[in-house]
Structures are given as C-alpha cells and as structure tokens.
Coordinates of C-alpha atoms and ligand atoms in Angstrom, one line a residue:
X1 CA -5.8 -16.8 -1.3
X2 CA -2.9 -15.2 0.6
X3 CA -5.3 -13.2 2.8
X4 CA -5.3 -13.9 6.5
X5 CA -8.4 -15.5 8.0
X6 CA -10.9 -12.8 8.6
X7 CA -12.0 -14.0 12.1
X8 CA -10.5 -13.0 15.4
X9 CA -8.4 -15.9 16.6
X10 CA -9.7 -15.8 20.2
X11 CA -12.8 -17.9 21.1
X12 CA -16.0 -15.9 21.4
X13 CA -19.3 -16.6 22.9
X14 CA -22.8 -14.9 22.9
X15 CA -24.9 -13.4 20.2
X16 CA -22.1 -11.5 18.6
X17 CA -20.1 -14.7 18.2
X18 CA -23.1 -16.5 16.7
X19 CA -23.6 -13.6 14.2
X20 CA -19.9 -13.8 13.3
X21 CA -20.1 -17.6 12.8
X22 CA -23.2 -17.2 10.5
X23 CA -21.6 -14.4 8.5
X24 CA -18.3 -16.4 8.2
X25 CA -20.3 -19.5 7.1
X26 CA -22.2 -17.4 4.6
X27 CA -19.0 -15.9 3.3
X28 CA -17.4 -19.3 3.0
X29 CA -20.4 -20.7 1.2
X30 CA -20.5 -17.8 -1.2
X31 CA -16.8 -18.1 -1.9
X32 CA -17.0 -21.9 -2.4
X33 CA -20.0 -21.5 -4.6
X34 CA -18.3 -18.9 -6.8
X35 CA -15.4 -21.2 -7.2
X36 CA -17.1 -24.6 -7.8
X37 CA -20.8 -24.4 -8.6
X38 CA -21.9 -24.4 -12.2
X39 CA -23.9 -21.4 -13.3
X40 CA -22.0 -19.0 -11.1
X41 CA -19.1 -16.7 -12.2
X42 CA -16.1 -18.8 -13.2
X43 CA -12.4 -17.9 -13.3
X44 CA -11.5 -16.0 -16.3
X45 CA -14.7 -14.2 -16.9
X46 CA -14.9 -11.6 -14.1
X47 CA -12.2 -9.5 -12.3
X48 CA -12.7 -11.1 -8.9
X49 CA -12.8 -14.7 -10.1
X50 CA -9.7 -14.2 -12.3
X51 CA -7.8 -12.5 -9.5
X52 CA -8.8 -15.3 -7.1
X53 CA -7.3 -17.8 -9.5
X54 CA -4.0 -16.0 -9.0
X55 CA -4.5 -15.9 -5.2
X56 CA -5.4 -12.2 -5.3
X57 CA -8.5 -10.1 -4.8
X58 CA -9.9 -7.5 -7.1
X59 CA -11.7 -4.8 -5.3
X60 CA -13.5 -1.5 -5.6
X61 CA -14.4 1.5 -3.5
X62 CA -18.1 1.5 -2.6
X63 CA -20.3 4.3 -1.6
X64 CA -23.2 3.3 0.6
X65 CA -25.5 5.8 -1.1
X66 CA -25.1 3.9 -4.4
X67 CA -26.1 0.5 -3.1
X68 CA -29.7 1.2 -4.1
X69 CA -28.6 1.7 -7.7
X70 CA -29.3 -1.6 -9.5
X71 CA -26.8 -1.0 -12.3
X72 CA -24.1 -0.2 -9.8
X73 CA -24.8 -3.3 -7.5
X74 CA -25.1 -5.6 -10.5
X75 CA -21.6 -4.8 -11.6
X76 CA -20.3 -4.8 -8.0
X77 CA -21.7 -8.2 -7.2
X78 CA -20.6 -9.7 -10.5
X79 CA -17.1 -8.4 -10.8
X80 CA -15.5 -7.7 -7.4
X81 CA -14.5 -9.8 -4.4
X82 CA -13.2 -7.0 -2.2
X83 CA -14.7 -3.7 -1.2
X84 CA -13.4 -0.6 0.5
X85 CA -15.9 1.9 1.9
X86 CA -15.1 5.1 0.1
X87 CA -16.0 7.6 2.9
X88 CA -18.1 5.7 5.4
X89 CA -15.3 4.5 7.7
X90 CA -13.5 7.8 7.9
X91 CA -13.2 9.6 11.1
X92 CA -15.9 12.2 10.4
X93 CA -18.3 9.5 9.4
X94 CA -17.7 7.1 12.3
X95 CA -17.2 9.6 15.2
X96 CA -19.1 12.7 14.2
X97 CA -19.2 13.9 17.8
X98 CA -16.5 13.0 20.3
X99 CA -17.4 9.7 21.9
X100 CA -20.5 9.1 19.8
X101 CA -19.9 6.6 17.2
X102 CA -22.0 6.1 14.1
X103 CA -21.5 2.9 12.1
X104 CA -24.7 2.6 10.0
X105 CA -23.4 3.5 6.5
X106 CA -20.2 1.5 7.0
X107 CA -22.1 -1.5 8.3
X108 CA -24.4 -1.4 5.2
X109 CA -21.3 -1.8 3.0
X110 CA -19.7 -4.4 5.2
X111 CA -22.8 -6.5 5.4
X112 CA -23.4 -6.2 1.6
X113 CA -19.9 -7.4 1.0
X114 CA -19.5 -10.1 3.5
X115 CA -22.9 -11.7 2.8
X116 CA -21.7 -12.1 -0.8
X117 CA -18.3 -13.5 0.1
X118 CA -16.4 -10.3 -0.6
X119 CA -13.6 -9.2 1.8
X120 CA -13.5 -5.7 3.2
X121 CA -10.6 -3.2 3.4
X122 CA -11.1 -0.7 6.2
X123 CA -10.3 2.9 5.3
X124 CA -9.1 4.7 7.4
X125 CA -8.5 5.0 11.1
X126 CA -6.1 7.9 11.4
X127 CA -5.8 10.7 8.9
X128 CA -5.2 14.4 8.8
X129 CA -8.2 14.9 6.5
X130 CA -11.9 14.4 6.9
X131 CA -11.6 14.8 10.6
X132 CA -14.8 15.9 12.4
X133 CA -14.7 19.5 13.5
X134 CA -14.2 18.5 17.2
X135 CA -11.0 16.7 16.3
X136 CA -9.7 19.3 13.9
X137 CA -9.6 21.8 16.7
X138 CA -7.8 19.5 19.1
X139 CA -4.0 19.3 19.7
X140 CA -1.4 17.8 22.0
X141 CA -2.1 15.0 24.4
X142 CA -5.9 15.4 24.2
X143 CA -5.7 14.8 20.4
X144 CA -3.4 11.9 20.9
X145 CA -5.8 10.3 23.3
X146 CA -8.8 11.0 21.1
X147 CA -7.0 9.6 18.1
X148 CA -6.0 6.4 19.9
X149 CA -9.5 6.0 21.3
X150 CA -10.9 6.4 17.8
X151 CA -8.6 3.7 16.4
X152 CA -9.4 1.4 19.3
X153 CA -13.2 1.9 19.1
X154 CA -13.6 1.5 15.4
X155 CA -11.2 -1.4 15.0
X156 CA -12.9 -3.2 17.9
X157 CA -16.4 -2.6 16.5
X158 CA -15.4 -4.2 13.2
X159 CA -13.1 -6.8 14.6
X160 CA -13.0 -9.9 12.6
X161 CA -14.9 -8.3 9.6
X162 CA -12.1 -6.3 8.0
X163 CA -9.2 -8.1 6.3
X164 CA -6.9 -5.1 6.2
X165 CA -7.0 -1.7 7.8
X166 CA -5.5 1.5 6.4
X167 CA -4.5 2.4 9.9
X168 CA -2.7 5.6 8.9
X169 CA -3.4 7.4 5.7
X170 CA -1.2 10.0 3.9
X171 CA 1.2 11.0 6.7
X172 CA 4.0 12.2 4.4
X173 CA 4.5 15.4 2.5
X174 CA 4.7 15.6 -1.3
X175 CA 7.7 16.9 -3.0
X176 CA 11.4 16.4 -2.3
X177 CA 11.6 16.9 1.5
X178 CA 10.8 13.3 2.5
X179 CA 9.3 14.8 5.6
X180 CA 6.2 14.0 7.6
X181 CA 3.2 16.0 6.7
X182 CA 2.6 18.9 9.1
X183 CA -0.7 18.0 10.6
X184 CA -2.4 18.2 14.0
X185 CA -1.7 14.5 14.4
X186 CA 2.0 14.9 13.5
X187 CA 2.3 17.7 16.0
X188 CA 1.3 15.4 18.8
X189 CA 4.7 13.7 18.4
X190 CA 6.6 11.8 15.7
X191 CA 5.6 8.5 17.2
X192 CA 1.9 9.0 16.5
X193 CA 1.9 6.6 13.6
X194 CA 3.4 3.7 15.5
X195 CA 1.1 4.4 18.4
X196 CA -1.9 4.1 16.1
X197 CA -0.6 0.8 14.7
X198 CA -0.1 -0.6 18.2
X199 CA -3.7 0.4 19.2
X200 CA -5.1 -1.2 16.0
X201 CA -3.2 -4.4 16.7
X202 CA -4.6 -4.6 20.2
X203 CA -8.1 -3.9 19.0
X204 CA -8.2 -6.3 16.0
X205 CA -5.3 -8.7 16.2
X206 CA -6.5 -10.8 13.2
X207 CA -6.5 -7.9 10.7
X208 CA -3.6 -6.9 8.5
X209 CA -2.5 -3.4 9.4
X210 CA -1.4 -1.1 6.5
X211 CA 0.1 2.3 6.0
X212 CA -1.6 3.9 2.9
X213 CA -0.4 6.8 0.8
X214 CA -0.4 8.4 -2.7
X215 CA 2.5 9.6 -4.8
X216 CA 4.5 6.7 -3.4
X217 CA 4.5 4.8 -6.7
X218 CA 7.7 6.1 -8.3
X219 CA 10.7 4.4 -6.6
X220 CA 13.0 7.4 -7.2
X221 CA 10.8 9.9 -5.4
X222 CA 11.7 11.2 -2.0
X223 CA 8.2 10.5 -0.6
X224 CA 8.5 6.8 -1.6
X225 CA 11.9 6.5 0.0
X226 CA 10.7 8.2 3.1
X227 CA 7.8 5.8 3.5
X228 CA 10.1 2.9 2.7
X229 CA 12.5 4.0 5.5
X230 CA 9.7 4.3 8.0
X231 CA 8.4 0.8 7.2
X232 CA 11.9 -0.6 7.4
X233 CA 12.4 1.1 10.8
X234 CA 9.0 -0.2 12.0
X235 CA 9.9 -3.7 10.9
X236 CA 13.3 -3.5 12.7
X237 CA 11.7 -2.3 15.9
X238 CA 8.7 -4.6 16.0
X239 CA 6.1 -2.0 15.3
X240 CA 3.1 -4.1 14.1
X241 CA 2.8 -3.2 10.4
X242 CA 1.8 -5.9 7.9
X243 CA 1.2 -4.1 4.6
X244 CA 1.6 -0.9 2.6
X245 CA -1.1 0.5 0.4
X246 CA -0.2 2.3 -2.8
X247 CA -3.2 4.4 -3.7
X248 CA -2.0 4.8 -7.3
X249 CA -4.1 7.7 -8.5
X250 CA -2.4 8.2 -11.8
X251 CA -2.9 11.2 -14.0
X252 CA -0.9 13.5 -16.3
X253 CA 0.8 15.2 -13.3
X254 CA 1.5 12.0 -11.5
X255 CA 1.8 9.3 -14.1
X256 CA 2.4 5.6 -13.9
X257 CA 6.2 4.9 -14.2
X258 CA 7.8 1.6 -15.2
X259 CA 9.7 1.4 -11.9
X260 CA 6.4 0.8 -10.1
X261 CA 7.2 -2.9 -10.0
X262 CA 10.5 -2.1 -8.3
X263 CA 8.6 0.0 -5.7
X264 CA 6.2 -2.9 -5.0
X265 CA 8.9 -5.5 -4.8
X266 CA 11.3 -3.4 -2.8
X267 CA 8.6 -2.8 -0.1
X268 CA 7.7 -6.5 -0.2
X269 CA 11.3 -7.3 0.4
X270 CA 11.0 -5.5 3.8
X271 CA 8.6 -8.3 4.9
X272 CA 5.3 -6.6 4.3
X273 CA 2.5 -7.3 2.0
X274 CA 1.7 -4.6 -0.7
X275 CA -1.7 -3.7 -2.0
X276 CA -2.8 -1.3 -4.8
X277 CA -5.6 0.4 -2.9
X278 CA -7.2 3.3 -4.9
X279 CA -6.3 2.7 -8.5
X280 CA -7.6 5.1 -11.1
X281 CA -5.9 6.4 -14.3
X282 CA -6.7 9.5 -16.2
X283 CA -8.3 8.5 -19.5
X284 CA -8.1 4.8 -18.4
X285 CA -5.5 3.8 -21.0
X286 CA -5.8 0.0 -21.4
X287 CA -2.0 -0.5 -21.6
X288 CA -1.4 1.3 -18.3
X289 CA -4.1 -0.6 -16.5
X290 CA -2.6 -3.8 -17.8
X291 CA 0.9 -2.8 -16.6
X292 CA -0.3 -2.1 -13.1
X293 CA -2.0 -5.4 -12.8
X294 CA 1.0 -7.3 -14.3
X295 CA 3.2 -5.5 -11.8
X296 CA 1.1 -6.6 -8.9
X297 CA 1.0 -10.2 -10.2
X298 CA 4.8 -10.2 -10.5
X299 CA 5.2 -9.6 -6.8
X300 CA 4.2 -12.5 -4.7
X301 CA 3.3 -10.3 -1.7
X302 CA 1.0 -8.1 -3.8
X303 CA -2.3 -9.3 -2.4
X304 CA -4.6 -7.5 -4.8
X305 CA -5.8 -4.4 -6.6
X306 CA -8.7 -2.0 -5.6
X307 CA -10.0 0.5 -8.1
X308 CA -11.4 3.7 -6.7
X309 CA -15.0 3.4 -7.9
X310 CA -16.9 1.3 -10.4
X311 CA -18.2 3.6 -13.2
X312 CA -16.6 6.8 -14.4
X313 CA -19.6 8.7 -12.9
X314 CA -18.8 7.2 -9.5
X315 CA -15.3 8.5 -9.5
X316 CA -14.0 11.4 -7.4
X317 CA -12.4 12.5 -10.6
X318 CA -15.3 11.7 -12.9
X319 CA -14.2 14.2 -15.6
X320 CA -11.0 12.2 -16.1
X321 CA -13.0 9.1 -16.9
X322 CA -10.4 7.0 -15.1
X323 CA -12.3 3.8 -14.3
X324 CA -13.0 0.4 -15.9
X325 CA -16.7 1.0 -16.6
X326 CA -18.3 4.0 -18.4
X327 CA -21.0 5.9 -16.8
X328 CA -23.7 3.6 -18.3
X329 CA -21.9 0.6 -16.7
X330 CA -20.4 -0.7 -20.0
X331 CA -17.0 -2.4 -19.9
X332 CA -14.3 -0.2 -21.3
X333 CA -11.1 -1.3 -23.1
X334 CA -9.3 -1.0 -19.8
X335 CA -11.5 -3.6 -18.3
X336 CA -10.6 -6.1 -21.1
X337 CA -6.9 -5.3 -20.5
X338 CA -7.2 -5.9 -16.8
X339 CA -9.1 -9.2 -17.3
X340 CA -6.5 -10.3 -19.8
X341 CA -3.7 -9.4 -17.4
X342 CA -5.3 -11.4 -14.6
X343 CA -5.8 -14.4 -16.8
X344 CA -2.2 -14.4 -18.1
X345 CA -0.6 -13.6 -14.8
X346 CA 3.1 -13.9 -14.6
X347 CA 5.1 -16.0 -12.1
X348 CA 5.9 -14.1 -8.9
X349 CA 9.5 -13.1 -8.6
X350 CA 9.9 -11.5 -5.2
X351 CA 13.4 -11.2 -3.9
X352 CA 14.0 -13.1 -0.7
X353 CA 12.3 -11.5 2.3
X354 CA 15.6 -11.3 4.2
X355 CA 18.3 -10.4 1.8
X356 CA 21.8 -11.6 2.6
X357 CA 24.0 -9.0 4.2
X358 CA 27.7 -8.5 3.6
X359 CA 29.8 -7.9 6.8
X360 CA 30.2 -4.2 7.6
X361 CA 33.3 -2.7 6.2
X362 CA 35.8 -1.5 8.7
X363 CA 36.0 2.3 8.5
X364 CA 39.5 3.4 7.7
X365 CA 39.6 6.0 10.4
X366 CA 36.8 4.9 12.6
X367 CA 34.7 7.5 10.9
X368 CA 31.6 5.6 9.5
X369 CA 30.4 2.2 8.6
X370 CA 28.7 1.2 5.3
X371 CA 26.7 -2.0 5.0
X372 CA 25.6 -3.4 1.7
X373 CA 22.4 -5.4 1.3
X374 CA 21.2 -7.2 -1.8
X375 CA 17.7 -6.0 -2.9
X376 CA 15.5 -6.7 -5.9
X377 CA 16.9 -8.9 -8.7
X378 CA 15.6 -9.1 -12.3
X379 CA 16.8 -11.2 -15.2
X380 CA 19.4 -8.7 -16.3
X381 CA 20.1 -6.4 -13.3
X382 CA 19.9 -6.1 -9.5
X383 CA 19.5 -3.5 -6.9
X384 CA 21.8 -3.0 -3.8
X385 CA 21.2 -0.8 -0.8
X386 CA 23.9 0.7 1.4
X387 CA 23.2 1.8 4.9
X388 CA 25.6 4.3 6.5
X389 CA 26.0 4.7 10.2
X390 CA 28.2 6.9 12.2
X391 CA 28.0 10.0 10.0
X392 CA 25.4 12.2 8.4
X393 CA 27.8 13.7 5.8
X394 CA 29.6 10.7 4.3
X395 CA 31.5 9.5 1.2
X396 CA 31.2 5.8 0.4
X397 CA 33.2 4.1 -2.3
X398 CA 31.7 1.0 -4.0
X399 CA 33.1 -1.2 -6.7
X400 CA 31.3 -3.4 -9.2
X401 CA 32.9 -6.2 -11.1
X402 CA 33.4 -5.7 -14.9
X403 CA 31.6 -6.0 -17.2
X404 CA 28.9 -4.9 -14.6
X405 CA 27.8 -1.3 -14.9
X406 CA 25.8 0.9 -12.5
X407 CA 22.8 2.1 -14.4
X408 CA 20.8 4.0 -11.8
X409 CA 21.3 5.4 -8.2
X410 CA 19.2 7.1 -5.6
X411 CA 19.5 9.0 -2.4
X412 CA 23.1 10.1 -3.0
X413 CA 25.4 12.0 -5.5
X414 CA 27.6 9.7 -7.4
X415 CA 30.8 10.1 -9.4
X416 CA 32.8 7.4 -11.1
X417 CA 36.5 6.7 -11.8
X418 CA 37.7 6.5 -15.4
X419 CA 37.0 2.7 -15.6
X420 CA 33.4 3.3 -14.7
X421 CA 33.5 0.5 -12.1
X422 CA 34.3 2.4 -9.0
X423 CA 31.5 4.7 -7.7
X424 CA 32.1 7.3 -5.1
X425 CA 28.7 8.2 -3.5
X426 CA 28.4 11.3 -1.4
X427 CA 25.5 12.1 0.9
X428 CA 23.1 14.7 -0.6
X429 CA 20.7 15.3 2.3
X430 CA 18.4 12.3 1.5
X431 CA 19.3 10.4 4.6
X432 CA 21.8 7.6 5.3
X433 CA 20.6 4.9 2.9
X434 CA 21.4 5.0 -0.7
X435 CA 20.8 2.5 -3.5
X436 CA 21.9 1.7 -7.0
X437 CA 21.0 -0.6 -9.8
X438 CA 23.8 -2.8 -11.4
X439 CA 23.4 -4.2 -15.0
X440 CA 24.8 -7.7 -14.5
X441 CA 26.0 -8.2 -18.1
X442 CA 26.4 -11.8 -17.2
X443 CA 28.2 -11.4 -13.9
X444 CA 26.3 -11.6 -10.7
X445 CA 29.0 -10.9 -8.2
X446 CA 27.9 -8.7 -5.3
X447 CA 29.3 -5.1 -5.4
X448 CA 31.9 -4.4 -2.6
X449 CA 32.0 -1.4 -0.3
X450 CA 35.6 -0.2 -0.3
X451 CA 35.5 2.6 2.2
X452 CA 33.3 4.9 4.2
X453 CA 34.6 8.3 5.2
X454 CA 32.9 11.0 7.3
X455 CA 33.2 14.5 5.7
Ligands
G3I1 O1 -22.2 13.5 1.1 C1 -22.1 14.9 1.1 C2 -23.3 15.6 0.6 O2 -24.3 15.4 1.5 C3 -23.0 17.1 0.4 O3 -24.1 17.7 -0.2 C4 -21.8 17.3 -0.4 C5 -21.4 18.8 -0.5 O4 -20.0 19.0 -0.6 O5 -20.7 16.6 0.1 C6 -20.9 15.2 0.2 O6 -19.7 14.6 0.8 C7 -18.6 14.5 0.0 C8 -18.2 13.1 0.0 O7 -17.0 13.0 -0.8 C9 -19.2 12.2 -0.6 O8 -19.4 12.4 -1.9 C10 -17.5 15.4 0.5 O9 -17.9 16.8 0.4 C11 -16.2 15.2 -0.3 O10 -15.2 15.8 0.4 C12 -15.9 13.7 -0.3 O11 -14.8 13.5 -1.1 C13 -14.1 12.3 -0.8 C14 -12.6 12.6 -0.5 O12 -11.9 11.4 -0.4 C15 -12.5 13.4 0.7 O13 -11.2 13.6 1.0 C16 -14.2 11.4 -2.0 O14 -15.5 10.9 -2.2 C17 -13.3 10.2 -1.9 O15 -13.3 9.4 -3.1 C18 -11.9 10.6 -1.5 O16 -11.1 9.4 -1.3 C19 -9.8 9.7 -1.0 C20 -9.3 8.6 -0.1 O17 -10.1 8.5 1.0 C21 -7.8 8.8 0.3 N1 -7.0 8.9 -0.9 C22 -7.4 10.0 -1.8 C23 -8.9 9.7 -2.3 C24 -9.3 10.7 -3.3 O18 -9.3 12.0 -2.7

C-alpha cells in the first residue's frame, strides 16, 4: 500500500496509547488475514482486495445511521477497505455548539472501519457548507479563530486514526472565473486555506492532508486550473499539503471527460497524491466507471477510489441510480467493470515528480520572462507548461520542432505562423501560466521559448 502509516509517529503513553495499539494491532491482523488466510476474501473477488493488490484502496462513503442495516454492512464489510463518513465529521456534526464537540456518530464509523482493517478518510474540517448556525453567523477574526480551533480539535481527537483529511472542501467557484468561492471563510482573508492546513498538520502530523473539490475533473476548466495553481503555489512555499481529492460526481451536466487522466497525472506531477473521493456517475455506465478506475491505476500517485455510497438507495442522488449496487444490494454491471479494471490494472506512468526546467529566456527588452517546464508525457504526445513573470499582459512565442504539431492549448489565446510550428500565445486573463500539448510524431525535442513581450 502507498498509504502512510496511520499512527502518530510520536511515542504515546497511557490508556489512549494502549487503545491505539490494540486498534492498530486489530487492524493489522485484519489486513493480514484478508491477504493471507484461506476462507477470507481473496484478491480478484472484491473491490477492496483487488485494489489492495494494486497498492490502492477502494472505499465508500458510510452513514452511521445505516450501520444497523444488515444488507448494507454485509456489502460494506465484504467489498471495501476504506470508508469516509458521509456527514458525521462535518462541522455541524462535530461542533454543533461552539466549543462543544460531539464525536459519537463519527466514532461509530471510525470504530466499525478500523476494527475490520479498513482505513478512514476524514471529511471535512473546513467548508463553507454544513456549518452550524453559530459559525454561519460569524465573520472576521472571530470566525478565523473558530475555524482554526475546530480544525485543531477535530484533527487532534482523531489523531492517528484517519489516513487522509479533507482539510478544506470546495473553496473555489464554478464557472470560468477561477476565483475563490465567496464564503464567510474566504472573507476572513485569502490565506485561510493555508492556515487550515498548517493547523491540521500541527494537530495530526501523521495524516495526509488533502484539498477536496468537485468540477475539477476536466483539465481544461478554469476551476481545475485554479486549484492546480493553488497547489503548485502551496508546494513552492512549503504549505503542508499532501494530496488532492477529486470528488468526481459525474452526470449529464458535468460528465466524465477523457482528459481526466491528464488532470490526475498533472496534479501528481506537482508532488502530491491524488484520490478519487466521492465517485458517482449518473446511470452508472459500466464503461465510464471502468475508465475512472483505469485512469487512477495509470497514475502512480493515485492512492485509491471512494464511491459516494454503497447502494443506489443510499446515494444523495438516488434517482440517478449512480452507484455500484442496486437498491436491493445486487451488483450492477458497473461493479463488474470496476472489478475487472482493478484486476487488469495498467502500469503506472506518472511523469517525474520534478520535471526538468529549461533556463529562462532572456527577455528582449527586459519586459518579461517565460520559463518552460516539461509536464505529462504519453506514448504519442507530451504537455508543456510555460510560466510568465514580469507582466500580466504578455505575448510569448514558442516553437516546436517539425514534424511535431501543437494539438491543444490552455490558459492563453494562440495563433500560429504559416508553417504551423511557431505559436504566438497571448494572455487571455487566465493568469500567467499557460500550457499546450504537442503531438510528437516521432520527435521528442523540447519546445523552445523564443521570446516574451509585455503588451
Ligand atoms: O439527518 C437529517 C434528518 O434528521 C432530517 O430529518 C433531514 C431533513 O432534511 O435531514 C437529514 O440530514 C440530511 C443529511 O444529508 C443526512 O441525510 C441533510 O438535510 C442533508 O443536507 C445532508 O445532505 C448531505 C450533503 O452532503 C450536505 O451538503 C448528503 O447526505 C451528503 O452526501 C453530501 O455530501 C457532499 C460532500 O460532503 C461534499 N461533496 C458533495 C457531496 C454531495 O453533496
């Protein structure tokens, strides 16, 4: 498994430590049993065991209120090796009154999971939604302090029991703006996200810390690029972020797209893990479910997939029948497709974590600088990313080597010369990083930045 050890790395003493040791031992025993003992689930026959064979987990959202439903828990215990509390760790559930914490329902799920060797994703510490009313009406420094205290208290309470936290959830706007969502948390200052991550790291140093969002699956979308830019910025400044969660609620308005794999691998190339955190797909088409799993398996830093519920009747979008089991708990065609994908997993092909960088070009008139970095590479094509500094309105000229051809661009307005090999990219308000895909056509020479001009 690529997951970090669940335990806090610092030595502990006292009853809490003994409980942790017993739980850890139980979890280890359960995991070992599942892997090696005859008569238990074996690789290839359940989602969790097959995912584990590929060094991944396969998880589901769990509602505490359903743990008394035998049909539900039979499937849960048989098929999944990771759980995410669907609502029980949210702010309104864990701190219903300011300073009064309530962990009962969340603990029920955590104990159910860990006593059976399943790992737990924590969801979520800071979010504009499902805030208790006392928090909804707060603002400014009081809200900032309350938010940070919440992160600290909850992450401390579950320290060592949660493999990955969705520290911040859904902080960006939909649409083409690429802006932060206007929320009471955002209005406390743009640094609220990094402040939350720092508080979470201090409280639970052994957990992976994730940023989690929806509509960030399509690589060409402004929201995806905006989150990407934030993560890149965080990594460059040492903000403690370890992973990015892609909720992946796919439906007719927000469908799966084939560049999903590019999205996962591009984020992974920033040096973070990626996780599919809330997967459901309208109508549960088997081929789409299969593609999502194959995309995750193709990216070495994709740790696992979580579906947002077990049976269609458990889904927040039940009428879309988007899950792997029907309302009676029978496996659907999508289940078979997912299991097949897990069992035929492809070989990971991540790009290097630190792509080589070409030396910055010398601006002709001291106006701006453009730096080209290699990004994702496939069998027939590769991506490049150009970062411009020194100007917000810029024109960058890039040349590819024939017979290479640029097939796709993002975050800029391109024009080409008559040969089709020299691209002039102009800023279009999407920021100072643009990218493009080059069809290699047998030639893998890195494109060259010829000039950068402020305009
Ligand atoms: O439990 C109460 C019940 O007592 C009450 O009678 C009933 C009346 O409205 O409400 C019940 O609570 C509901 C809760 O789900 C449990 O069913 C809430 O109203 C309802 O708002 C809540 O919806 C959850 C939603 O987040 C809230 O934003 C969904 O279950 C949950 O699946 C959904 O999960 C989110 C992720 O956290 C973030 N990503 C998107 C995803 C889907 O919206």
